[in-house]
mmCIF file of C-alpha atoms in Angstrom:
data_model
loop_
_atom_site.group_PDB
_atom_site.id
_atom_site.type_symbol
_atom_site.label_atom_id
_atom_site.label_comp_id
_atom_site.label_asym_id
_atom_site.label_seq_id
_atom_site.Cartn_x
_atom_site.Cartn_y
_atom_site.Cartn_z
ATOM 1 C CA UNK A 29 -25.313 -0.909 5.268
ATOM 2 C CA UNK A 30 -22.912 -3.789 5.677
ATOM 3 C CA UNK A 31 -19.428 -3.218 7.006
ATOM 4 C CA UNK A 32 -16.916 -6.015 6.558
ATOM 5 C CA UNK A 33 -14.363 -5.884 9.574
ATOM 6 C CA UNK A 34 -10.932 -7.572 10.188
ATOM 7 C CA UNK A 35 -12.624 -10.689 11.931
ATOM 8 C CA UNK A 36 -15.353 -10.886 8.946
ATOM 9 C CA UNK A 37 -16.369 -13.880 7.214
ATOM 10 C CA UNK A 38 -17.918 -13.986 3.755
ATOM 11 C CA UNK A 39 -20.118 -16.702 3.304
ATOM 12 C CA UNK A 40 -21.541 -17.208 -0.354
ATOM 13 C CA UNK A 41 -24.764 -18.346 -1.692
ATOM 14 C CA UNK A 42 -27.773 -16.660 -3.403
ATOM 15 C CA UNK A 43 -27.101 -14.050 -1.154
ATOM 16 C CA UNK A 44 -24.207 -12.534 0.619
ATOM 17 C CA UNK A 45 -23.764 -12.062 4.409
ATOM 18 C CA UNK A 46 -20.958 -10.362 6.134
ATOM 19 C CA UNK A 47 -20.589 -11.005 9.815
ATOM 20 C CA UNK A 48 -18.229 -9.099 12.013
ATOM 21 C CA UNK A 49 -17.915 -8.452 15.707
ATOM 22 C CA UNK A 50 -20.117 -5.191 15.269
ATOM 23 C CA UNK A 51 -22.358 -6.004 12.270
ATOM 24 C CA UNK A 52 -24.681 -9.350 12.183
ATOM 25 C CA UNK A 53 -26.741 -9.825 8.895
ATOM 26 C CA UNK A 54 -28.120 -12.986 7.501
ATOM 27 C CA UNK A 55 -25.740 -16.035 7.503
ATOM 28 C CA UNK A 56 -25.629 -18.392 4.912
ATOM 29 C CA UNK A 57 -23.617 -21.642 5.471
ATOM 30 C CA UNK A 58 -21.127 -21.759 2.719
ATOM 31 C CA UNK A 59 -17.372 -22.003 2.891
ATOM 32 C CA UNK A 60 -15.639 -18.634 2.466
ATOM 33 C CA UNK A 61 -13.940 -18.108 -1.170
ATOM 34 C CA UNK A 62 -10.262 -18.107 -1.215
ATOM 35 C CA UNK A 63 -10.424 -16.367 -4.534
ATOM 36 C CA UNK A 64 -10.399 -12.656 -4.022
ATOM 37 C CA UNK A 65 -11.709 -12.293 -7.407
ATOM 38 C CA UNK A 66 -14.564 -14.406 -6.603
ATOM 39 C CA UNK A 67 -15.158 -12.576 -3.365
ATOM 40 C CA UNK A 68 -15.476 -9.083 -5.511
ATOM 41 C CA UNK A 69 -17.544 -10.550 -8.075
ATOM 42 C CA UNK A 70 -20.067 -12.160 -5.467
ATOM 43 C CA UNK A 71 -20.133 -9.114 -3.493
ATOM 44 C CA UNK A 72 -20.901 -6.854 -6.627
ATOM 45 C CA UNK A 73 -23.544 -9.091 -8.125
ATOM 46 C CA UNK A 74 -25.458 -9.710 -4.909
ATOM 47 C CA UNK A 75 -25.590 -6.141 -3.660
ATOM 48 C CA UNK A 76 -27.069 -2.940 -5.390
ATOM 49 C CA UNK A 77 -24.045 -0.885 -4.311
ATOM 50 C CA UNK A 78 -20.406 -2.052 -3.051
ATOM 51 C CA UNK A 79 -18.071 0.271 -2.125
ATOM 52 C CA UNK A 80 -14.347 -1.144 -1.625
ATOM 53 C CA UNK A 81 -12.568 1.388 0.899
ATOM 54 C CA UNK A 82 -9.602 1.946 3.327
ATOM 55 C CA UNK A 83 -10.599 3.444 6.688
ATOM 56 C CA UNK A 84 -8.252 6.209 6.525
ATOM 57 C CA UNK A 85 -8.884 7.453 3.017
ATOM 58 C CA UNK A 86 -10.462 10.988 2.507
ATOM 59 C CA UNK A 87 -11.574 10.110 -0.751
ATOM 60 C CA UNK A 88 -13.308 6.973 0.456
ATOM 61 C CA UNK A 89 -15.106 9.031 3.110
ATOM 62 C CA UNK A 90 -16.215 11.264 0.131
ATOM 63 C CA UNK A 91 -17.505 8.670 -1.678
ATOM 64 C CA UNK A 92 -19.338 7.221 1.419
ATOM 65 C CA UNK A 93 -20.839 10.916 2.065
ATOM 66 C CA UNK A 94 -22.071 11.182 -1.500
ATOM 67 C CA UNK A 95 -23.757 7.765 -1.419
ATOM 68 C CA UNK A 96 -25.246 8.166 1.816
ATOM 69 C CA UNK A 97 -26.556 11.803 1.069
ATOM 70 C CA UNK A 98 -28.215 10.454 -1.965
ATOM 71 C CA UNK A 99 -29.888 8.081 0.331
ATOM 72 C CA UNK A 100 -28.052 4.932 -0.827
ATOM 73 C CA UNK A 101 -27.261 2.206 1.758
ATOM 74 C CA UNK A 102 -24.087 0.547 0.229
ATOM 75 C CA UNK A 103 -22.183 -2.635 1.029
ATOM 76 C CA UNK A 104 -18.864 -1.250 2.430
ATOM 77 C CA UNK A 105 -15.854 -3.301 2.580
ATOM 78 C CA UNK A 106 -13.117 -1.745 4.587
ATOM 79 C CA UNK A 107 -10.003 -3.391 3.174
ATOM 80 C CA UNK A 108 -7.466 -2.605 5.937
ATOM 81 C CA UNK A 109 -9.948 -4.486 8.320
ATOM 82 C CA UNK A 110 -10.682 -7.259 6.273
ATOM 83 C CA UNK A 111 -8.669 -10.488 6.194
ATOM 84 C CA UNK A 112 -8.234 -10.770 2.512
ATOM 85 C CA UNK A 113 -8.016 -6.749 2.026
ATOM 86 C CA UNK A 114 -4.598 -6.860 0.222
ATOM 87 C CA UNK A 115 -5.686 -9.329 -2.458
ATOM 88 C CA UNK A 116 -9.058 -7.691 -2.936
ATOM 89 C CA UNK A 117 -7.083 -4.541 -3.391
ATOM 90 C CA UNK A 118 -4.880 -6.048 -6.239
ATOM 91 C CA UNK A 119 -7.973 -7.364 -8.092
ATOM 92 C CA UNK A 120 -9.235 -3.777 -7.788
ATOM 93 C CA UNK A 121 -5.951 -2.167 -8.774
ATOM 94 C CA UNK A 122 -6.348 -4.133 -12.136
ATOM 95 C CA UNK A 123 -9.632 -2.908 -12.710
ATOM 96 C CA UNK A 124 -8.710 0.646 -12.360
ATOM 97 C CA UNK A 125 -7.458 2.753 -15.117
ATOM 98 C CA UNK A 126 -3.931 3.391 -15.368
ATOM 99 C CA UNK A 127 -2.969 6.331 -13.067
ATOM 100 C CA UNK A 128 -5.957 5.984 -10.707
ATOM 101 C CA UNK A 129 -6.338 4.631 -7.272
ATOM 102 C CA UNK A 130 -7.692 1.129 -6.518
ATOM 103 C CA UNK A 131 -9.750 2.673 -3.797
ATOM 104 C CA UNK A 132 -12.605 3.741 -3.143
ATOM 105 C CA UNK A 133 -13.929 1.083 -5.906
ATOM 106 C CA UNK A 134 -17.625 1.628 -6.452
ATOM 107 C CA UNK A 135 -19.690 -0.987 -7.979
ATOM 108 C CA UNK A 136 -23.381 -0.462 -9.123
ATOM 109 C CA UNK A 137 -25.797 -3.179 -10.345
ATOM 110 C CA UNK A 138 -23.287 -5.596 -10.324
ATOM 111 C CA UNK A 139 -20.731 -3.562 -12.779
ATOM 112 C CA UNK A 140 -17.539 -1.717 -11.773
ATOM 113 C CA UNK A 141 -18.245 2.060 -11.942
ATOM 114 C CA UNK A 142 -15.056 2.960 -11.161
ATOM 115 C CA UNK A 143 -13.298 5.268 -8.589
ATOM 116 C CA UNK A 144 -14.116 8.676 -7.007
ATOM 117 C CA UNK A 145 -13.313 10.636 -10.523
ATOM 118 C CA UNK A 146 -15.741 8.226 -12.029
ATOM 119 C CA UNK A 147 -18.350 8.505 -9.202
ATOM 120 C CA UNK A 148 -17.978 12.272 -8.858
ATOM 121 C CA UNK A 149 -18.335 12.570 -12.738
ATOM 122 C CA UNK A 150 -21.648 10.790 -12.862
ATOM 123 C CA UNK A 151 -22.886 12.643 -10.050
ATOM 124 C CA UNK A 152 -22.005 16.169 -11.747
ATOM 125 C CA UNK A 153 -23.370 15.105 -15.297
ATOM 126 C CA UNK A 154 -26.600 13.621 -13.814
ATOM 127 C CA UNK A 155 -25.790 9.925 -14.821
ATOM 128 C CA UNK A 156 -25.526 8.586 -11.137
ATOM 129 C CA UNK A 157 -28.989 8.701 -9.974
ATOM 130 C CA UNK A 158 -30.392 6.898 -12.834
ATOM 131 C CA UNK A 159 -27.541 4.234 -12.371
ATOM 132 C CA UNK A 160 -28.552 3.792 -9.004
ATOM 133 C CA UNK A 161 -32.202 3.536 -9.571
ATOM 134 C CA UNK A 162 -31.761 0.997 -12.386
ATOM 135 C CA UNK A 163 -29.744 -0.932 -9.669
ATOM 136 C CA UNK A 164 -32.489 -0.854 -7.217
ATOM 137 C CA UNK A 165 -30.490 1.207 -4.781
ATOM 138 C CA UNK A 166 -32.948 4.193 -5.046
ATOM 139 C CA UNK A 167 -36.719 4.135 -5.073
ATOM 140 C CA UNK A 168 -37.119 8.070 -6.036
#
């Protein structure tokens, strides 16, 4: 699991590294992009599962628990602890269906799956596990 915190730096290349005071991963020396759309796009395309979350959001906690319970280790970006969180949230708001909250926002295999409603619906109707397997997030 990778968690982006307030002091995080996102560096782009063929893989994404999210560094913070508490979480260290592979660092790739590139500039941090200014465009929040590119941040979302790069994170989604370079990770099997990405969850954009807010630390105090109960539905975000439900999404995390579901994914962890299935054995998935998603890349988690806590928007309220991220330097470009508000800008990323604006991008997610544009992706969300009308009337849906922008977080939690789940990307699977580089594609926007949706929010908690879509995640739960896929889980209930049995399509979530195949999606996660196809994305390489599960090896069952």
